[in-house]
Amino acid sequence: MDEPESVSTEGGAFVNGDVNSGTFIGRDQIVVLTDYSQADLNQALAAVVSILRAPEASVRVAGRENRKTMALSGGGTHAVFSLDAAMALSSMTAENQSSYLASLVVNPLLRRWATQFVPLSGTVTVVEDPSGILELHPEFSILHARGEGAERRVFRERISDISTVAERYDAFVVLGEPGAGKTTVLSKLALEAAGSRLRGGTGYLPLMVTLADYRDHRDPFAFLVDQAQERLGDSISLRDLLAKGELLLVVDSINEMPHSSDHEFRQKIRAWRDFVKRWPKNQFIFSCRQRDYSEPLGVQQVEIDPLDDGRVRLFMEQYLGAAAAEAFWARVTSGRDDLLSLVRNPYLLTMLSAIYTFQGDLPTNRALLFTEFIEVLFRREMQKRDTGWPTKTVLFSALAQLAWSMLASGEGTRLSYSAMAGFLRQQVEDAPADAGFTPSDLIIQLGLATTLLESRTVADGDEEIFFYHHLLQEAMAAREMLRRWKAGEDLTPQFWAPRSVAEMPDPGSLGSSEPVPPPPSNGWEETTVLAAGLAGDPAAFIGTVLGVNPVLAARCVLEAGVGTPDVLRVQLRQDLHADLTDSGLHLRARIAAGNMLGALGDVRFEPVSAGEKMVIPSPMVEVTGGEAVIGSSRWTVRRLVREGHKYGSDEQPRHNVRLPPFRIGAFPVTNAEYRVFVEDGGYEGLEYWTGAGRAWLNGEHAGGGPPAEFLNLRRHLSVDPSALARWTQDPGASKAIAGWRALVTESDERALAELDEYYARRSRRHPAFWEDERYGRPNHPVVGVTWYESDAYCAWLAARLRSAGLLPDEFVVRLPTEAEWEFSARGPNGRRYPWGRNWTSMHANTRDGQILEPTPVGAYAQGRSVFGCADMSGNVWEWTHSLHRPYPYALADGREDPEDSGCRVVRGSSWIDPPAYARSAYRGRHPPDFFDYDQGFRTVISRRLE
């Protein structure tokens, strides 16, 4: 819809019907475009309140370029505002609550964020806004924790409507990558709340603030008092709102909060955490970059999902038209460069669209994307301007130094006009004598004109200037980083991250379902990655980063979109592996290094040729034969009973088992190893599967299915009756496994029906959760595998190794017997845990360590057994070859028959279980067709079982 050419003036009169200029305020027609006074705005705002209270009220932005207008209608009244007038209207200090809410609804800046492109839900209907902007619904994942003890599960729930999250949680933080649409999401929530309270007089009153403004305030309350005074004046008391529980506080950009040190940043975050706890009846919504959420707030986490192919293509069809969108998609997916990852980000996709429209081609990496986007903005503006403006080189150099100075000073992303001008005066050459501007004014004016910069009026009448998007600031700072690097400046402070135990800051108190965060950001990571993409010699630049921070160097290699020599990658992988296994580094640093190592290609899992096929052999350790001590003593069982655990009798009697030598996997089988099996047709090669396994492939419940799992869960209740009360009190616990709630509230038939549905959704051509990125890192343990899949993998691996001459005929690859597994974990001296007698959460990935997800295999360097086996306590449960039968263990009693039915023993505990289950003697059991996201396995090579 273009801007209207005339307006009906029934009930009033507007000269000539021209709405391109002037101001008119009638009974049912309001036009405020130019030449308006403060009195006009006061009168118009009162009318806007009446319009927006109408049930059928609508607000639209229409027009093109600098002729856009905001049109409102409702209650028989129509209004048209220029965007400048609407901004002036929204900037007025409110006289009452209604005028404040109305000013939020018509705020052009807020509406622009809330109506520009955001991720599209897979089932949403697309509606084209008259302004030509697509208003689409975002899609999210909520991190949940449900159940208790061994039944505790932490998982992701996909959800397409953020309003649903707001209805369910009083406090949450929206996390996403840079440009994912976090501000968009918060703006939409603030607008929805404002409209609802204005129309119905109920619900929360929204106050939206950005932590980029949180500088010299003694605490969050003082900061919010200043923010509320600026916007609400004396009409509303912030303390009264908080006391009544009527405030919706929307806090944007935790990662942009100014701070002079990491210690100061953590202190500020803890102050916000305390503030949320102090006012529990209100609602608090925060946003932060995913990687920068290193100091948690103790609130529910909600993540913005990346765009999938369908959403990207649909947006492009709307933006470019069908033909151009098809060409755009072909270019993106051509494989010439890594553009596909860029288009999954809404902000970067919008940039790419603009560049493609203007130039007909696309840049080859993210840094060049910003460069070309900025140049497009500059060229467009220069086409409209007379001479006398600074050149692109002068503008870019000045803004680059400004962006660098703001990052280095901890000033965040916002500065007053005078402060920004002060920065620029030190950096820009004198302007031409006849320009009529000071150099700083000139740069700021052109920055604003190109939309690289934006401004807003603050309470004292000064003008606040900021980069349009934090990513633009970082892209500009990357230019300056490269200039300084070429000049030989030491950039260690920009590349550094805490690594040692002494350096790593305390994350503070964590909620029960809140994971330990990654190492904290120093604010320069994105700038460094972008600088690598712009470097003329990226290998040399990344090599400098590597000498300080291998994890950041890996990000440069993986994300900068530039070619790097093999010698650099080899060195980087070796350094990351050294960090992963260095017990002198903090666990958070080791996990970060391991994750990056997996993404680059873990040096421990190199593919080898197996005839015409490839295979990744598991690293193995030698286990000497001899007398293995199996089970627990009566004293141990009595202690377990005193602690409330009734399962210890399953570990009796303690006895010896004679074992021949064997080799066992140093680690659980990883996703990288298992992927070769999937891609090699392992699910189609029936020769690898037992008879029951083939039945399972065909969709049958060969291992017992829902009935067997139903009985298994009942067994858990029988040994831990207190779980019954906990599940009843927790209405969400049922969703971890569909049958849990049914066990205590529903009939057996209903429980079995729900479990049957849970099993039926399971793919029979790859592991459960195979496509969930949270469980798919290459060097993390594969999860979601049944016993049948684990056993088939072993048979497939044996065939591949044998065909390559790497496995003699008399040897087999199989799952370990439970006796072999326990001996490998406990060693000849029968240790309680693989590392010794005493428990420590720093040696194993279990529930009390609060990592709350699988970790790279071998990350717990001090948790290895005496034979060198890693992760035998925690990380994932591991299938064994053995049927669950009473002790004493006897190889010849049929418990090692692969074709027999019944539950199989699982060992080792997992990332969601308490330490009691991480003892090496603990015996768990599951039906062979059971699967979960903490269930994996490891392999054994031995002579055939006899």
Short mmCIF file of N, CA and C in Angstrom, two decimals, residues 451-537:
data_model
loop_
_atom_site.label_atom_id
_atom_site.label_comp_id
_atom_site.label_asym_id
_atom_site.label_seq_id
_atom_site.Cartn_x
_atom_site.Cartn_y
_atom_site.Cartn_z
N THR A 451 22.09 5.09 7.59
CA THR A 451 21.49 4.18 8.58
C THR A 451 22.52 3.27 9.25
N LEU A 452 23.82 3.57 9.09
CA LEU A 452 24.82 2.85 9.87
C LEU A 452 24.70 3.26 11.34
N LEU A 453 24.34 4.51 11.56
CA LEU A 453 24.09 5.02 12.89
C LEU A 453 22.63 5.38 13.05
N GLU A 454 22.19 5.41 14.30
CA GLU A 454 20.84 5.86 14.62
C GLU A 454 20.91 6.79 15.81
N SER A 455 19.83 7.50 16.07
CA SER A 455 19.83 8.43 17.19
C SER A 455 18.49 8.40 17.89
N ARG A 456 18.51 8.86 19.14
CA ARG A 456 17.26 9.07 19.88
C ARG A 456 17.51 10.16 20.91
N THR A 457 16.45 10.89 21.22
CA THR A 457 16.53 11.95 22.20
C THR A 457 16.38 11.35 23.60
N VAL A 458 17.26 11.74 24.51
CA VAL A 458 17.20 11.23 25.88
C VAL A 458 16.67 12.31 26.80
N ALA A 459 16.56 11.98 28.07
CA ALA A 459 15.81 12.81 29.01
C ALA A 459 16.34 14.23 29.12
N ASP A 460 17.65 14.41 29.10
CA ASP A 460 18.21 15.75 29.29
C ASP A 460 18.23 16.57 28.02
N GLY A 461 17.59 16.06 26.96
CA GLY A 461 17.54 16.78 25.70
C GLY A 461 18.70 16.49 24.79
N ASP A 462 19.73 15.80 25.29
CA ASP A 462 20.85 15.43 24.44
C ASP A 462 20.41 14.35 23.46
N GLU A 463 21.20 14.15 22.45
CA GLU A 463 20.91 13.13 21.45
C GLU A 463 21.87 11.97 21.66
N GLU A 464 21.33 10.76 21.70
CA GLU A 464 22.15 9.56 21.88
C GLU A 464 22.35 8.89 20.52
N ILE A 465 23.59 8.55 20.22
CA ILE A 465 23.93 7.97 18.92
C ILE A 465 24.40 6.53 19.14
N PHE A 466 24.00 5.65 18.25
CA PHE A 466 24.41 4.26 18.37
C PHE A 466 24.42 3.62 17.00
N PHE A 467 25.18 2.55 16.87
CA PHE A 467 25.18 1.79 15.63
C PHE A 467 23.83 1.09 15.48
N TYR A 468 23.33 1.05 14.24
CA TYR A 468 22.01 0.48 13.98
C TYR A 468 21.91 -0.94 14.53
N HIS A 469 22.95 -1.71 14.40
CA HIS A 469 22.97 -3.07 14.91
C HIS A 469 24.35 -3.33 15.48
N HIS A 470 24.39 -4.10 16.56
CA HIS A 470 25.66 -4.41 17.20
C HIS A 470 26.63 -5.07 16.22
N LEU A 471 26.11 -5.89 15.31
CA LEU A 471 26.97 -6.53 14.32
C LEU A 471 27.65 -5.51 13.41
N LEU A 472 26.95 -4.42 13.09
CA LEU A 472 27.57 -3.39 12.27
C LEU A 472 28.73 -2.73 13.02
N GLN A 473 28.55 -2.51 14.31
CA GLN A 473 29.64 -1.95 15.11
C GLN A 473 30.84 -2.90 15.09
N GLU A 474 30.58 -4.19 15.25
CA GLU A 474 31.68 -5.15 15.27
C GLU A 474 32.34 -5.27 13.90
N ALA A 475 31.55 -5.16 12.84
CA ALA A 475 32.13 -5.21 11.49
C ALA A 475 33.06 -4.01 11.26
N MET A 476 32.65 -2.85 11.75
CA MET A 476 33.52 -1.68 11.63
C MET A 476 34.77 -1.83 12.49
N ALA A 477 34.60 -2.35 13.71
CA ALA A 477 35.76 -2.53 14.59
C ALA A 477 36.75 -3.54 14.00
N ALA A 478 36.26 -4.50 13.21
CA ALA A 478 37.13 -5.49 12.58
C ALA A 478 38.12 -4.82 11.63
N ARG A 479 37.68 -3.77 10.96
CA ARG A 479 38.59 -3.04 10.06
C ARG A 479 39.74 -2.44 10.87
N GLU A 480 39.41 -1.87 12.00
CA GLU A 480 40.43 -1.25 12.82
C GLU A 480 41.34 -2.30 13.45
N MET A 481 40.76 -3.46 13.81
CA MET A 481 41.58 -4.54 14.36
C MET A 481 42.63 -4.96 13.35
N LEU A 482 42.25 -5.10 12.08
CA LEU A 482 43.22 -5.48 11.06
C LEU A 482 44.30 -4.42 10.87
N ARG A 483 43.90 -3.16 10.89
CA ARG A 483 44.88 -2.09 10.74
C ARG A 483 45.92 -2.15 11.86
N ARG A 484 45.45 -2.39 13.08
CA ARG A 484 46.35 -2.44 14.22
C ARG A 484 47.23 -3.69 14.15
N TRP A 485 46.67 -4.81 13.72
CA TRP A 485 47.45 -6.03 13.60
C TRP A 485 48.57 -5.86 12.56
N LYS A 486 48.24 -5.26 11.43
CA LYS A 486 49.26 -5.03 10.40
C LYS A 486 50.36 -4.10 10.90
N ALA A 487 49.99 -3.18 11.81
CA ALA A 487 50.97 -2.25 12.36
C ALA A 487 51.81 -2.88 13.47
N GLY A 488 51.54 -4.14 13.78
CA GLY A 488 52.34 -4.84 14.78
C GLY A 488 51.89 -4.65 16.21
N GLU A 489 50.70 -4.11 16.43
CA GLU A 489 50.21 -3.90 17.79
C GLU A 489 49.89 -5.24 18.46
N ASP A 490 50.15 -5.34 19.75
CA ASP A 490 49.85 -6.55 20.52
C ASP A 490 48.35 -6.59 20.80
N LEU A 491 47.66 -7.58 20.25
CA LEU A 491 46.22 -7.70 20.42
C LEU A 491 45.84 -8.82 21.39
N THR A 492 46.76 -9.21 22.23
CA THR A 492 46.46 -10.25 23.22
C THR A 492 45.22 -9.93 24.06
N PRO A 493 45.02 -8.68 24.53
CA PRO A 493 43.81 -8.40 25.33
C PRO A 493 42.52 -8.66 24.55
N GLN A 494 42.55 -8.49 23.23
CA GLN A 494 41.35 -8.72 22.43
C GLN A 494 41.11 -10.21 22.17
N PHE A 495 42.19 -11.00 22.11
CA PHE A 495 42.06 -12.43 21.79
C PHE A 495 41.92 -13.30 23.04
N TRP A 496 42.29 -12.81 24.19
CA TRP A 496 42.41 -13.62 25.40
C TRP A 496 41.05 -14.10 25.91
N ALA A 497 41.03 -15.28 26.51
CA ALA A 497 39.86 -15.81 27.22
C ALA A 497 40.37 -16.61 28.41
N PRO A 498 39.61 -16.68 29.51
CA PRO A 498 40.06 -17.45 30.67
C PRO A 498 40.13 -18.94 30.33
N ARG A 499 41.19 -19.59 30.81
CA ARG A 499 41.39 -21.01 30.50
C ARG A 499 41.71 -21.81 31.75
N SER A 500 42.55 -21.30 32.61
CA SER A 500 42.96 -22.06 33.78
C SER A 500 41.89 -22.01 34.86
N VAL A 501 42.06 -22.87 35.86
CA VAL A 501 41.13 -22.89 36.99
C VAL A 501 41.14 -21.55 37.70
N ALA A 502 42.31 -20.97 37.86
CA ALA A 502 42.42 -19.69 38.56
C ALA A 502 41.79 -18.55 37.78
N GLU A 503 41.85 -18.62 36.45
CA GLU A 503 41.33 -17.53 35.63
C GLU A 503 39.81 -17.57 35.45
N MET A 504 39.24 -18.76 35.51
CA MET A 504 37.82 -18.91 35.18
C MET A 504 36.93 -18.33 36.29
N PRO A 505 36.06 -17.39 35.96
CA PRO A 505 35.20 -16.80 36.99
C PRO A 505 34.13 -17.76 37.46
N ASP A 506 33.70 -17.57 38.69
CA ASP A 506 32.61 -18.35 39.26
C ASP A 506 31.31 -17.96 38.57
N PRO A 507 30.54 -18.91 38.04
CA PRO A 507 29.30 -18.54 37.36
C PRO A 507 28.19 -18.11 38.30
N GLY A 508 28.41 -18.21 39.61
CA GLY A 508 27.37 -17.83 40.55
C GLY A 508 26.38 -18.96 40.76
N SER A 509 25.36 -18.69 41.55
CA SER A 509 24.35 -19.71 41.82
C SER A 509 23.56 -20.00 40.56
N LEU A 510 23.25 -21.28 40.36
CA LEU A 510 22.53 -21.72 39.17
C LEU A 510 21.20 -22.33 39.57
N GLY A 511 20.18 -22.12 38.74
CA GLY A 511 18.92 -22.79 38.93
C GLY A 511 19.08 -24.29 38.70
N SER A 512 18.12 -25.07 39.18
CA SER A 512 18.25 -26.52 39.11
C SER A 512 18.32 -27.04 37.68
N SER A 513 17.73 -26.32 36.74
CA SER A 513 17.76 -26.76 35.34
C SER A 513 18.65 -25.87 34.48
N GLU A 514 19.51 -25.09 35.12
CA GLU A 514 20.34 -24.14 34.39
C GLU A 514 21.74 -24.69 34.23
N PRO A 515 22.22 -24.86 33.01
CA PRO A 515 23.54 -25.46 32.81
C PRO A 515 24.67 -24.50 33.14
N VAL A 516 25.81 -25.06 33.49
CA VAL A 516 27.02 -24.25 33.64
C VAL A 516 27.32 -23.58 32.30
N PRO A 517 27.57 -22.29 32.30
CA PRO A 517 27.78 -21.60 31.02
C PRO A 517 29.14 -21.88 30.43
N PRO A 518 29.33 -21.58 29.16
CA PRO A 518 30.67 -21.68 28.56
C PRO A 518 31.57 -20.60 29.13
N PRO A 519 32.86 -20.63 28.82
CA PRO A 519 33.73 -19.55 29.30
C PRO A 519 33.20 -18.19 28.88
N PRO A 520 33.36 -17.17 29.72
CA PRO A 520 32.77 -15.86 29.41
C PRO A 520 33.41 -15.20 28.20
N SER A 521 32.62 -14.37 27.57
CA SER A 521 33.10 -13.61 26.42
C SER A 521 33.79 -12.34 26.89
N ASN A 522 34.79 -11.89 26.12
CA ASN A 522 35.39 -10.60 26.43
C ASN A 522 34.88 -9.50 25.48
N GLY A 523 33.93 -9.86 24.62
CA GLY A 523 33.32 -8.87 23.75
C GLY A 523 33.99 -8.66 22.41
N TRP A 524 35.12 -9.35 22.17
CA TRP A 524 35.87 -9.13 20.93
C TRP A 524 35.79 -10.32 19.97
N GLU A 525 35.07 -11.37 20.34
CA GLU A 525 35.10 -12.59 19.53
C GLU A 525 34.53 -12.37 18.12
N GLU A 526 33.35 -11.77 18.03
CA GLU A 526 32.75 -11.56 16.72
C GLU A 526 33.62 -10.65 15.86
N THR A 527 34.18 -9.63 16.47
CA THR A 527 35.07 -8.72 15.74
C THR A 527 36.28 -9.47 15.20
N THR A 528 36.83 -10.38 15.99
CA THR A 528 38.00 -11.15 15.55
C THR A 528 37.66 -12.05 14.38
N VAL A 529 36.52 -12.73 14.45
CA VAL A 529 36.10 -13.61 13.35
C VAL A 529 35.89 -12.79 12.08
N LEU A 530 35.27 -11.64 12.22
CA LEU A 530 35.05 -10.79 11.04
C LEU A 530 36.38 -10.27 10.48
N ALA A 531 37.31 -9.95 11.36
CA ALA A 531 38.63 -9.49 10.88
C ALA A 531 39.33 -10.58 10.09
N ALA A 532 39.19 -11.84 10.53
CA ALA A 532 39.81 -12.95 9.79
C ALA A 532 39.23 -13.03 8.38
N GLY A 533 37.94 -12.73 8.23
CA GLY A 533 37.32 -12.78 6.92
C GLY A 533 37.75 -11.66 6.00
N LEU A 534 38.27 -10.58 6.56
CA LEU A 534 38.72 -9.44 5.76
C LEU A 534 40.23 -9.44 5.52
N ALA A 535 40.96 -10.27 6.26
CA ALA A 535 42.42 -10.23 6.21
C ALA A 535 42.94 -10.63 4.84
N GLY A 536 43.95 -9.90 4.37
CA GLY A 536 44.60 -10.27 3.12
C GLY A 536 45.37 -11.57 3.26
N ASP A 537 45.90 -11.82 4.46
CA ASP A 537 46.60 -13.07 4.76
C ASP A 537 45.91 -13.70 5.98
#
